[in-house]
mmCIF file with all atom_site columns, C-alpha atoms in Angstrom:
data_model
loop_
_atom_site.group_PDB
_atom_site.id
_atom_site.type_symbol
_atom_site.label_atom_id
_atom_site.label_alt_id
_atom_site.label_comp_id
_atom_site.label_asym_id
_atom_site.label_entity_id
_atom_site.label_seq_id
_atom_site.pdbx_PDB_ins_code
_atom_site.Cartn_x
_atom_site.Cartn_y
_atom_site.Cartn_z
_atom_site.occupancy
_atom_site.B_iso_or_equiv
_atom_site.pdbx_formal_charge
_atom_site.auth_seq_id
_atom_site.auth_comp_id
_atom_site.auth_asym_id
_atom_site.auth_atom_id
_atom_site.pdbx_PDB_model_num
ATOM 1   C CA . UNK A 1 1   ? -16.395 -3.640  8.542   1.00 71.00 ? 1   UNK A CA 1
ATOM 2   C CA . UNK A 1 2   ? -14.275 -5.515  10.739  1.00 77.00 ? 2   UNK A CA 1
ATOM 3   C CA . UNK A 1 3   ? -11.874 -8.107  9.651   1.00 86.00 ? 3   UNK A CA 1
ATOM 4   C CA . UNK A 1 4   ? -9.384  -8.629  12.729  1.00 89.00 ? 4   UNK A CA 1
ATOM 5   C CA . UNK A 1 5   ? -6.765  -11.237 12.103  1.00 90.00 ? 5   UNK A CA 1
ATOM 6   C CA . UNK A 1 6   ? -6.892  -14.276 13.857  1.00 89.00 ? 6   UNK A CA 1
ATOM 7   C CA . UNK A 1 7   ? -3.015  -14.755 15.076  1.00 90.00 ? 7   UNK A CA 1
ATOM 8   C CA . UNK A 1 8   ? -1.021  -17.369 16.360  1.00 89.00 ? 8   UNK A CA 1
ATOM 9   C CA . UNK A 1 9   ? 0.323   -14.841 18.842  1.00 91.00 ? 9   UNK A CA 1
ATOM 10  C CA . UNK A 1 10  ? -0.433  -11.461 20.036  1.00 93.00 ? 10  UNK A CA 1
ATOM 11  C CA . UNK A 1 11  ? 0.945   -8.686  18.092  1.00 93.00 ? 11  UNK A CA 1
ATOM 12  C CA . UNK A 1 12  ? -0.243  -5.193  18.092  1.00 95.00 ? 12  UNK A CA 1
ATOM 13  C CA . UNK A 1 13  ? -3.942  -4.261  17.135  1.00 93.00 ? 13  UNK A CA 1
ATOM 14  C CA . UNK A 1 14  ? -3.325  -2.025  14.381  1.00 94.00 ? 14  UNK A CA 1
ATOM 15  C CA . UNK A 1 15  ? -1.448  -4.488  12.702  1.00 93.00 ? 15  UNK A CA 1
ATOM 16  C CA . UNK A 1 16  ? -4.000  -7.077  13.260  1.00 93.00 ? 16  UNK A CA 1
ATOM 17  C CA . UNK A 1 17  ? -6.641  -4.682  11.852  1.00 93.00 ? 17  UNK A CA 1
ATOM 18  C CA . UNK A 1 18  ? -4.917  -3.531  9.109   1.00 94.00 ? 18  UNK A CA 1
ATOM 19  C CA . UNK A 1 19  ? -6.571  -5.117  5.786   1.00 91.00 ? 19  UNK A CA 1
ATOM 20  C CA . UNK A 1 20  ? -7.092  -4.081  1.747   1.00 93.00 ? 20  UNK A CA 1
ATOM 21  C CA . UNK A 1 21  ? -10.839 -3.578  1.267   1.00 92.00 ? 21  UNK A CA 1
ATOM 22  C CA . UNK A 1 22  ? -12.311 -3.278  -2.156  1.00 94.00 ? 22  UNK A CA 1
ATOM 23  C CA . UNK A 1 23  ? -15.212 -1.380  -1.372  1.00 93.00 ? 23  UNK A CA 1
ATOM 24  C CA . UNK A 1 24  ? -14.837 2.269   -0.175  1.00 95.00 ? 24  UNK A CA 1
ATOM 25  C CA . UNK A 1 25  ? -16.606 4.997   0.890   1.00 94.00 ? 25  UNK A CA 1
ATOM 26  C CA . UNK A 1 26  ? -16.562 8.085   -1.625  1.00 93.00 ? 26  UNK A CA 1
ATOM 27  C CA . UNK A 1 27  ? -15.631 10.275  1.319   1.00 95.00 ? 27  UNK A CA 1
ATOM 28  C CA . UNK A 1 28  ? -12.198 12.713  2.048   1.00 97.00 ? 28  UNK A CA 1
ATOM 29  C CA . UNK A 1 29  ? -10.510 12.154  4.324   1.00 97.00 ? 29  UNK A CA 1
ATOM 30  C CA . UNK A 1 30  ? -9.212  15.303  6.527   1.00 97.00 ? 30  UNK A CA 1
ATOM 31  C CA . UNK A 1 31  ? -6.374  16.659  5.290   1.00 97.00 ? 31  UNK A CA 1
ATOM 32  C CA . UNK A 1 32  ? -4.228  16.569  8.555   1.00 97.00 ? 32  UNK A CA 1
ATOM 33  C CA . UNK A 1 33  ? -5.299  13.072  8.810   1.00 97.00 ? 33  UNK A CA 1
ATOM 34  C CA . UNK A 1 34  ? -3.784  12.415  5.014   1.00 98.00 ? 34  UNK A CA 1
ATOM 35  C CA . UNK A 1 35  ? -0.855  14.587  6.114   1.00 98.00 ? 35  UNK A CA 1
ATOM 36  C CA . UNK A 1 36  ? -0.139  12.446  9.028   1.00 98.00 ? 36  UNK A CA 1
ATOM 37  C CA . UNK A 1 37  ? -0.402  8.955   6.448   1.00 98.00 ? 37  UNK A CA 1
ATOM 38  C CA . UNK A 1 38  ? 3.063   10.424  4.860   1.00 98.00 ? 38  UNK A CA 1
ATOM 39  C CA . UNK A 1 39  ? 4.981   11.663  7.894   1.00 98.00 ? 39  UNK A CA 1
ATOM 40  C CA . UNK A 1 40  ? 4.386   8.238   9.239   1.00 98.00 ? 40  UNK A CA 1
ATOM 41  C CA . UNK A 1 41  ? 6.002   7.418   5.286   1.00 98.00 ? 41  UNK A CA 1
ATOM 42  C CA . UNK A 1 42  ? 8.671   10.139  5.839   1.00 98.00 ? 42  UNK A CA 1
ATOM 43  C CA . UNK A 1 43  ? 10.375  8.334   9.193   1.00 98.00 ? 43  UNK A CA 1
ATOM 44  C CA . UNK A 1 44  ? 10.487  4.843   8.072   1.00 98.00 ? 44  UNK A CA 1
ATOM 45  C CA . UNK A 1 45  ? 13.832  3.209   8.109   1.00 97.00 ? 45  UNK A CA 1
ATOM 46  C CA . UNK A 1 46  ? 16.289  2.986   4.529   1.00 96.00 ? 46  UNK A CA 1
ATOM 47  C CA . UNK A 1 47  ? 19.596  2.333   3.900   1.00 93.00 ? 47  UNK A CA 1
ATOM 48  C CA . UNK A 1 48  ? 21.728  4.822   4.137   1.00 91.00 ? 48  UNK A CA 1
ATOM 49  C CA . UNK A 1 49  ? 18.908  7.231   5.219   1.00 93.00 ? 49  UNK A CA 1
ATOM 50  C CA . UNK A 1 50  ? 18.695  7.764   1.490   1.00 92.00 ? 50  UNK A CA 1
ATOM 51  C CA . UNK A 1 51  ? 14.716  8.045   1.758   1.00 95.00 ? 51  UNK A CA 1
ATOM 52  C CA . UNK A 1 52  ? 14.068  7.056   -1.944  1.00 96.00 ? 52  UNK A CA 1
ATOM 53  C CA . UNK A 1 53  ? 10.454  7.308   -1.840  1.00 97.00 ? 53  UNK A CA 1
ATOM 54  C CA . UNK A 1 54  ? 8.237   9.531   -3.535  1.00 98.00 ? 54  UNK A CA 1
ATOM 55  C CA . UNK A 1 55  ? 4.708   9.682   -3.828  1.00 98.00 ? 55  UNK A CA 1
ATOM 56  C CA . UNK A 1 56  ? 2.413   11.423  -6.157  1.00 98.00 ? 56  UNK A CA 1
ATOM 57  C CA . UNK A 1 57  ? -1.232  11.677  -4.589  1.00 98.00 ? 57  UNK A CA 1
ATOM 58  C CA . UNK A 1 58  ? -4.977  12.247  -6.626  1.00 98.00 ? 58  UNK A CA 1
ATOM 59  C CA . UNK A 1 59  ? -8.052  12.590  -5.363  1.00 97.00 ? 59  UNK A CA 1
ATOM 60  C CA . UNK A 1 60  ? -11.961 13.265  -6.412  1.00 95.00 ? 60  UNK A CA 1
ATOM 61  C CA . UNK A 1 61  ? -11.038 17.102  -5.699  1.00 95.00 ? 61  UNK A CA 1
ATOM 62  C CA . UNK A 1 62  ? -8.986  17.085  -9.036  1.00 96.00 ? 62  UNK A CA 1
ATOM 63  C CA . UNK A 1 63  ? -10.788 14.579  -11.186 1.00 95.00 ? 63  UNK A CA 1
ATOM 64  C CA . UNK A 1 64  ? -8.141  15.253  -14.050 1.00 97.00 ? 64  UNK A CA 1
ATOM 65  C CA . UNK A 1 65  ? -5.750  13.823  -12.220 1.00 97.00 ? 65  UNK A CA 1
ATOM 66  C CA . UNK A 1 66  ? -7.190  11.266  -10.983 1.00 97.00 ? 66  UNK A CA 1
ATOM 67  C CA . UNK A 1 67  ? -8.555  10.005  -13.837 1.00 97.00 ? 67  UNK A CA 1
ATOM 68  C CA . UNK A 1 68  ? -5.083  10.245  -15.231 1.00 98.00 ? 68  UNK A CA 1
ATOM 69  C CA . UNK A 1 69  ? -3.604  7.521   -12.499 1.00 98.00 ? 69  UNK A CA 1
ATOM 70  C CA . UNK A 1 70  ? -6.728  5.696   -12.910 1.00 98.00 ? 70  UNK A CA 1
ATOM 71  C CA . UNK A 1 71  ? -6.350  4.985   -16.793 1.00 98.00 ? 71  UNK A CA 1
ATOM 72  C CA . UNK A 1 72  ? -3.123  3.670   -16.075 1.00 98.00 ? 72  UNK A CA 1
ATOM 73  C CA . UNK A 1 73  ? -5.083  0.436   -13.643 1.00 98.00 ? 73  UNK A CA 1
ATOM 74  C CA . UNK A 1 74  ? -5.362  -2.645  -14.878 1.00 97.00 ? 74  UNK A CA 1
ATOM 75  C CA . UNK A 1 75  ? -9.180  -3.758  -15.495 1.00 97.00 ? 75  UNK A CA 1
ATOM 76  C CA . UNK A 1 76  ? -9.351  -5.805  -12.771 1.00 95.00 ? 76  UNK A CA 1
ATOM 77  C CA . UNK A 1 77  ? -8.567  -2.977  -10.364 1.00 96.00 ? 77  UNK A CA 1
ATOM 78  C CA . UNK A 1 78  ? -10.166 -0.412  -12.125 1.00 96.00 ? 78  UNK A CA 1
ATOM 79  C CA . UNK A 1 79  ? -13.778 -2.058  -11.593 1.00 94.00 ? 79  UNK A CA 1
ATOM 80  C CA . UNK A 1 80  ? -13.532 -1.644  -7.498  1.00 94.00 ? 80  UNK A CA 1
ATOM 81  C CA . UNK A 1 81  ? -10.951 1.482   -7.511  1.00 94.00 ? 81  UNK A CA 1
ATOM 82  C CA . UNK A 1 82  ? -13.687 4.089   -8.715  1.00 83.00 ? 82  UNK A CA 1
ATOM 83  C CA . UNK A 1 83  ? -15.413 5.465   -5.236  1.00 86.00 ? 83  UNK A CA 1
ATOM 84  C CA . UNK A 1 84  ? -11.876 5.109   -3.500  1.00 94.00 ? 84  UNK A CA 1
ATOM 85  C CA . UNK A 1 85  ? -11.079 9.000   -2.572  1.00 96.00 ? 85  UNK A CA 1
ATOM 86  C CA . UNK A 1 86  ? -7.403  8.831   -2.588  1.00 98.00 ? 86  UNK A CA 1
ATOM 87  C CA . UNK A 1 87  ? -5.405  7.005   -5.606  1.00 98.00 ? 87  UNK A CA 1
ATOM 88  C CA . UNK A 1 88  ? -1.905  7.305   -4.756  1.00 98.00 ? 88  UNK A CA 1
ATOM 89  C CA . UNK A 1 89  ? 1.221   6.336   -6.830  1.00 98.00 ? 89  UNK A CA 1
ATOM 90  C CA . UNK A 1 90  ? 4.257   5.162   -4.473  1.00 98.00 ? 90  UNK A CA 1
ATOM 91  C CA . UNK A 1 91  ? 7.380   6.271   -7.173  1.00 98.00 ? 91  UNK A CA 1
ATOM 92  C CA . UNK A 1 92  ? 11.042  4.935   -5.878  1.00 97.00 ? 92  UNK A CA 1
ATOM 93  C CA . UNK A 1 93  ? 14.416  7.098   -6.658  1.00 95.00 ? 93  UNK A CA 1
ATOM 94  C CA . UNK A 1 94  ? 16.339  3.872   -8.439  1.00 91.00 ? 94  UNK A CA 1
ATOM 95  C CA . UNK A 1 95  ? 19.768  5.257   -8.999  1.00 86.00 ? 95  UNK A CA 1
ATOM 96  C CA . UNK A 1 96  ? 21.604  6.987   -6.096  1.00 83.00 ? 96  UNK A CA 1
ATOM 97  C CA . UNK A 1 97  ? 22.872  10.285  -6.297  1.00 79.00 ? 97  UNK A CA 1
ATOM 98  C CA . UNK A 1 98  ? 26.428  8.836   -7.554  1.00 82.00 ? 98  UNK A CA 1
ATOM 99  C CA . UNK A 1 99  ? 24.399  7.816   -10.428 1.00 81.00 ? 99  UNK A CA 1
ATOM 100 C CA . UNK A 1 100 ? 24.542  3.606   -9.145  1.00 86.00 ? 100 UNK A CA 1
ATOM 101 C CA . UNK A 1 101 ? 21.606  1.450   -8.962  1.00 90.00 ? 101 UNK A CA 1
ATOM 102 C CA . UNK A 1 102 ? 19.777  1.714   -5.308  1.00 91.00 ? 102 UNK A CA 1
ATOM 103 C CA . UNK A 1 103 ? 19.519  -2.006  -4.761  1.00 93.00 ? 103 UNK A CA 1
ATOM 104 C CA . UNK A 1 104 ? 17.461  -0.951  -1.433  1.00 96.00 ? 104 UNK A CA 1
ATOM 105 C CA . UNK A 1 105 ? 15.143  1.515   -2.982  1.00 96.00 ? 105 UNK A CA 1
ATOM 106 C CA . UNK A 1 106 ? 12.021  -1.058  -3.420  1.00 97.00 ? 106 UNK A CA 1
ATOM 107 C CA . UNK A 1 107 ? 12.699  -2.624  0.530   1.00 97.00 ? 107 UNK A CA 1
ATOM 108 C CA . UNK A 1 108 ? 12.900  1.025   1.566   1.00 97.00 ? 108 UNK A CA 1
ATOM 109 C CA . UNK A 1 109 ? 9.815   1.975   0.157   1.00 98.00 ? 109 UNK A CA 1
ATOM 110 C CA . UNK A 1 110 ? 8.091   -0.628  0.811   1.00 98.00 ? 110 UNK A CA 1
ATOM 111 C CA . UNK A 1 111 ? 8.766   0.359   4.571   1.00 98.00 ? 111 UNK A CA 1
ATOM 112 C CA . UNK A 1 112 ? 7.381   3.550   3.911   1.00 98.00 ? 112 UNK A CA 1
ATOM 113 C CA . UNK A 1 113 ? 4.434   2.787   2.598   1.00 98.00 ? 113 UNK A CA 1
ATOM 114 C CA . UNK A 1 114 ? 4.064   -0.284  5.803   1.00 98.00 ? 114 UNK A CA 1
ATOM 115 C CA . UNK A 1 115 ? 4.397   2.681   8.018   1.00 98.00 ? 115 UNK A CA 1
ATOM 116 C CA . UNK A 1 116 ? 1.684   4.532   5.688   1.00 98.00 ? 116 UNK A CA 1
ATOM 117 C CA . UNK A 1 117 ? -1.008  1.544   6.094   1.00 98.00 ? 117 UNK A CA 1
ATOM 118 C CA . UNK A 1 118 ? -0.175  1.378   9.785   1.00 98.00 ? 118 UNK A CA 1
ATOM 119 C CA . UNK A 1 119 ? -1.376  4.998   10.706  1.00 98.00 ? 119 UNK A CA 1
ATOM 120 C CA . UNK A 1 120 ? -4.042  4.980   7.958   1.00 98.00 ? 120 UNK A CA 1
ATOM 121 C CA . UNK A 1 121 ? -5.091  2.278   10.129  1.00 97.00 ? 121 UNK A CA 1
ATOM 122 C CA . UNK A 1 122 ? -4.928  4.238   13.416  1.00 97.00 ? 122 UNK A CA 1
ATOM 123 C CA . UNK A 1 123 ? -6.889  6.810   11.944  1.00 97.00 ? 123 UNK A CA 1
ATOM 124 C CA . UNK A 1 124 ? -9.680  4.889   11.121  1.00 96.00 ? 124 UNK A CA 1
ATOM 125 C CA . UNK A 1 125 ? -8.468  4.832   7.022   1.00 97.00 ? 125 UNK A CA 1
ATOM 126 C CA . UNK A 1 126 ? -7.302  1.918   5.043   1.00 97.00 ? 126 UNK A CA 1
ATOM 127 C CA . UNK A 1 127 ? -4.664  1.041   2.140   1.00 98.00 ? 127 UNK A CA 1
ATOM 128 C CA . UNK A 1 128 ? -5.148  -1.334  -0.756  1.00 97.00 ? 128 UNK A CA 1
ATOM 129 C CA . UNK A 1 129 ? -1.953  -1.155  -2.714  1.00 98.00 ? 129 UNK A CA 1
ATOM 130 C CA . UNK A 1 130 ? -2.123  -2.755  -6.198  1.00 97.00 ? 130 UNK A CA 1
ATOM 131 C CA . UNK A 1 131 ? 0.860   -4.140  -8.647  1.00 97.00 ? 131 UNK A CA 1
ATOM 132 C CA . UNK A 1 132 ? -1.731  -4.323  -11.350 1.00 97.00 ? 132 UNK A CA 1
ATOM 133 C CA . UNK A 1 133 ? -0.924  -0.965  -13.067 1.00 98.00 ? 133 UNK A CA 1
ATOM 134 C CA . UNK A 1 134 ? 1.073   -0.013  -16.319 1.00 98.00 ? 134 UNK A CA 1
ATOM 135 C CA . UNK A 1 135 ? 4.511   1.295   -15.005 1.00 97.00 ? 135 UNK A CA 1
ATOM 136 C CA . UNK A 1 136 ? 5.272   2.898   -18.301 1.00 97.00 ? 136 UNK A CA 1
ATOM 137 C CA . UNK A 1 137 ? 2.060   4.617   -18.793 1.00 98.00 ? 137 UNK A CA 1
ATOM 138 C CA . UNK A 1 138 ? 2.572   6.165   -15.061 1.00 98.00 ? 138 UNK A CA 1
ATOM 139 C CA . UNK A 1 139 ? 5.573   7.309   -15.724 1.00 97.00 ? 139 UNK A CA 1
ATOM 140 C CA . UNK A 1 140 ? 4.994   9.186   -19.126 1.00 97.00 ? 140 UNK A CA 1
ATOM 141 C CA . UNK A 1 141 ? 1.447   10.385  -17.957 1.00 97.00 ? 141 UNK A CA 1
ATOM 142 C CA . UNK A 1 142 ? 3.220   12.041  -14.802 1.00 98.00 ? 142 UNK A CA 1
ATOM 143 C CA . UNK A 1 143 ? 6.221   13.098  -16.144 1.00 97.00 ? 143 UNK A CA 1
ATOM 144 C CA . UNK A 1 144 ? 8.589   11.286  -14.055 1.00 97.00 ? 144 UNK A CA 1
ATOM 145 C CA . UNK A 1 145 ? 12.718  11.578  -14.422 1.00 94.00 ? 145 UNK A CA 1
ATOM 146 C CA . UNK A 1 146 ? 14.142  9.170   -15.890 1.00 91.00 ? 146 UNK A CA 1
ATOM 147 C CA . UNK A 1 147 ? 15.769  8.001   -12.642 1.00 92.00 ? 147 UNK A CA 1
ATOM 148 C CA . UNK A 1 148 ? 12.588  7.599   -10.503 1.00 96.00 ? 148 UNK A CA 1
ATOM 149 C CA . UNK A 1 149 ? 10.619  4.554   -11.219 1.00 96.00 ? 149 UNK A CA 1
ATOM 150 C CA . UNK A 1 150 ? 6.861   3.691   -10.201 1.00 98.00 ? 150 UNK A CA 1
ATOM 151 C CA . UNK A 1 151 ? 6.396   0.758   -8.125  1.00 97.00 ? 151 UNK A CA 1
ATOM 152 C CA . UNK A 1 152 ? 2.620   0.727   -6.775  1.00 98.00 ? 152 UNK A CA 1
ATOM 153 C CA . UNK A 1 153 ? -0.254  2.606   -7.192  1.00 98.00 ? 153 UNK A CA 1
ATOM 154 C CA . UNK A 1 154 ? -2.495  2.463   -3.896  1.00 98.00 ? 154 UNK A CA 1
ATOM 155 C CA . UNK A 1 155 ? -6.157  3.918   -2.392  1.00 98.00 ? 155 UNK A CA 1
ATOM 156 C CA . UNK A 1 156 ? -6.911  5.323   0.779   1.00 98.00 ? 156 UNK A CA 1
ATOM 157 C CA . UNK A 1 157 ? -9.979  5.488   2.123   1.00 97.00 ? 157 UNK A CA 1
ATOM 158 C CA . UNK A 1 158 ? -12.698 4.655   4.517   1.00 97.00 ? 158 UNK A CA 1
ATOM 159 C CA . UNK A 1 159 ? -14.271 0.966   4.555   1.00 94.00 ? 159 UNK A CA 1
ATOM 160 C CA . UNK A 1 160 ? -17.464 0.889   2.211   1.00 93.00 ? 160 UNK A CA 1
ATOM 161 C CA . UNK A 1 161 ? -20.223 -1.354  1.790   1.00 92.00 ? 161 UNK A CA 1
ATOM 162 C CA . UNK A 1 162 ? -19.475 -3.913  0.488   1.00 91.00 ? 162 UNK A CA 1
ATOM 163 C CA . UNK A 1 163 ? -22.428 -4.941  -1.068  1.00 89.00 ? 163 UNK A CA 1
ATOM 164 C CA . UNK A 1 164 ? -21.125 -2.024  -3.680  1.00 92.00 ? 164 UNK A CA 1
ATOM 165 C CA . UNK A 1 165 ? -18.872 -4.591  -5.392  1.00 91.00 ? 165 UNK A CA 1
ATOM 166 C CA . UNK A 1 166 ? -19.697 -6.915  -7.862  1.00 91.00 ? 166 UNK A CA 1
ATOM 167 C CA . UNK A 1 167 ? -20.564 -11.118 -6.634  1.00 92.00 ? 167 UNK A CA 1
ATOM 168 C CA . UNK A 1 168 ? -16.859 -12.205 -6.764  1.00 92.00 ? 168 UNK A CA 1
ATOM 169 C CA . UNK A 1 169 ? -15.609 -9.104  -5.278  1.00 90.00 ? 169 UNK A CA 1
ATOM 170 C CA . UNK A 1 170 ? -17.653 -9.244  -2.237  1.00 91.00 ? 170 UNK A CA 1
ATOM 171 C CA . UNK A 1 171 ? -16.998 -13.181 -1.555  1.00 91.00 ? 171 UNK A CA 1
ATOM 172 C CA . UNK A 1 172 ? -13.507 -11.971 -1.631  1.00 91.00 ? 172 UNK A CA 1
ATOM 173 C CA . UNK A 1 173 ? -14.214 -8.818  0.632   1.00 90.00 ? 173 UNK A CA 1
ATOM 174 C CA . UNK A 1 174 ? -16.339 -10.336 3.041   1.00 90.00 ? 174 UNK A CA 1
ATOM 175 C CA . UNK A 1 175 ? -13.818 -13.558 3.754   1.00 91.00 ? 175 UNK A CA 1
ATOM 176 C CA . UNK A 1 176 ? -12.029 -14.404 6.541   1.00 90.00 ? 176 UNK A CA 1
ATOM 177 C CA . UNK A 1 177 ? -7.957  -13.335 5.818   1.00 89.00 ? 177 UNK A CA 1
ATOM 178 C CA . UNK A 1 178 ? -5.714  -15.786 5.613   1.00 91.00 ? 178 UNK A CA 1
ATOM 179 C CA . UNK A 1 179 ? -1.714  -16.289 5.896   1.00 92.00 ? 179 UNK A CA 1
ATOM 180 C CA . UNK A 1 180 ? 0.902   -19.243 5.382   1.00 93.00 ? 180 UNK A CA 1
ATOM 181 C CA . UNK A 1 181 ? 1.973   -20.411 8.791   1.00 91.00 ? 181 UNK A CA 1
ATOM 182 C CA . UNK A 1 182 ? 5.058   -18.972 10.658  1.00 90.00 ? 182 UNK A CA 1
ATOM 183 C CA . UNK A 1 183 ? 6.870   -22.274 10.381  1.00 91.00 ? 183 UNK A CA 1
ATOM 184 C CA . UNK A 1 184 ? 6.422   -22.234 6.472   1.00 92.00 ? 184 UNK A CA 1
ATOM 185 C CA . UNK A 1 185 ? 8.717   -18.709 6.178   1.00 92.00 ? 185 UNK A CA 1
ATOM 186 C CA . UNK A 1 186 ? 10.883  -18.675 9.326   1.00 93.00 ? 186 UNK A CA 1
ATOM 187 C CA . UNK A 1 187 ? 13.607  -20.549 9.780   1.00 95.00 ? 187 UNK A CA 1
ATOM 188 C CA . UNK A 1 188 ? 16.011  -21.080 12.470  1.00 93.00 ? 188 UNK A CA 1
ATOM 189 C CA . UNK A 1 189 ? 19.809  -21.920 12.319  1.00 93.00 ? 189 UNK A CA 1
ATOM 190 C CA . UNK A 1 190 ? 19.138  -23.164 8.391   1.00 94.00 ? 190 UNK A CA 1
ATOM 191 C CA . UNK A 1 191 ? 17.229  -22.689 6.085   1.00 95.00 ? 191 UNK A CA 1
ATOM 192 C CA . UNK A 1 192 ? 13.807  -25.388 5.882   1.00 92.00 ? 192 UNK A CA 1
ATOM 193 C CA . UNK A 1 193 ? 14.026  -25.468 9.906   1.00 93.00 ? 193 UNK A CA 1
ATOM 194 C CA . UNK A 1 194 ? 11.249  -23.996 11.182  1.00 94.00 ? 194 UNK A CA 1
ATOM 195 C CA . UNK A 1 195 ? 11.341  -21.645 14.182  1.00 92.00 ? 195 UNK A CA 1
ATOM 196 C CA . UNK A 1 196 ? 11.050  -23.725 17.416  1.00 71.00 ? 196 UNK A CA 1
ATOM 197 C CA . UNK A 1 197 ? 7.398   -22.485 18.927  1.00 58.00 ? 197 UNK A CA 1
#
């Protein structure tokens, strides 16, 4: 399914197709193809080149754990998530190795993961990342250290039909994608003045 973004201006085409489907395809990707989704992770940007991501990936192959990561979904989520291969947990390191709070850990990851979705999109794959999870329960249920914190649990996977999902959850699949206008988030010389076009 196709749902190109229609832009004020040009940007490149794998951010315009880049989108978070609901319904997907209970299908593997290759694992090269998976392996290149985290190098892509591995060279974004963070401060201090402190790379404080960490990610802890489940698929069908190991129901146990996937089920595990699953339980820890909200309801909501959990009633589309279930023919997504790939669940993936995206952890940040939130003290630095002085033992002080990374301010920069949740920008930097979110980079990472940005860089993810962008070649998930290039190879044909697509990321819907989801707040709606229980933090705690991840973090017991995976046995993270105590200074590692999880931030987003996310699927990857090929589009599916969307016809799959429930009444609500295709209306919401199948329309068109919509952002706030440029002029309501960039500014220029102070803040409330938009960006001269």
């Amino acid at each position: 399914m196709n749902k190109t973004a229609q832009t004020d201006y040009d940007i490149h085409p794998l951010i315009n197709q880049r989108w978070s489907p609901r319904a997907f395809r209970n299908e593997m990707p290759p694992r090269d193809a998976l392996l290149r989704l985290f190098e892509a992770a591995r060279w974004a940007p963070s401060s201090g080149n402190g790379q404080p991501w960490q990610f802890v990936v489940t698929s069908i192959e190991n129901p146990q754990a996937y089920e595990k990561l699953f339980a820890t979904l909200h309801p909501a989520n959990q009633a589309w998530v279930g023919s997504a291969p790939l669940l993936v947990m995206a952890v940040m390191e939130a003290l630095r190795d002085n033992g002080r709070s990374n301010l920069w850990a949740p920008y930097d990851l979110g980079q990472a993961v940005a860089n993810l979705a962008i070649q998930a999109t290039a190879e044909g794959l697509f990321v819907h990342q989801m707040a709606g999870f229980d933090r705690e329960q991840a973090k017991v249920a995976f046995n993270l250290p105590e200074q590692f914190e999880p931030m987003t649990v996310f699927v990857i996977g090929y589009p599916g039909d969307p016809d799959s999902l429930s009444d609500d959850l295709r209306e919401r699949e199948l329309a068109p994608r919509e952002r706030k206008p440029l002029s309501s988030f960039t500014f220029e010389d102070e803040w409330g003045q938009p960006l001269e076009r």
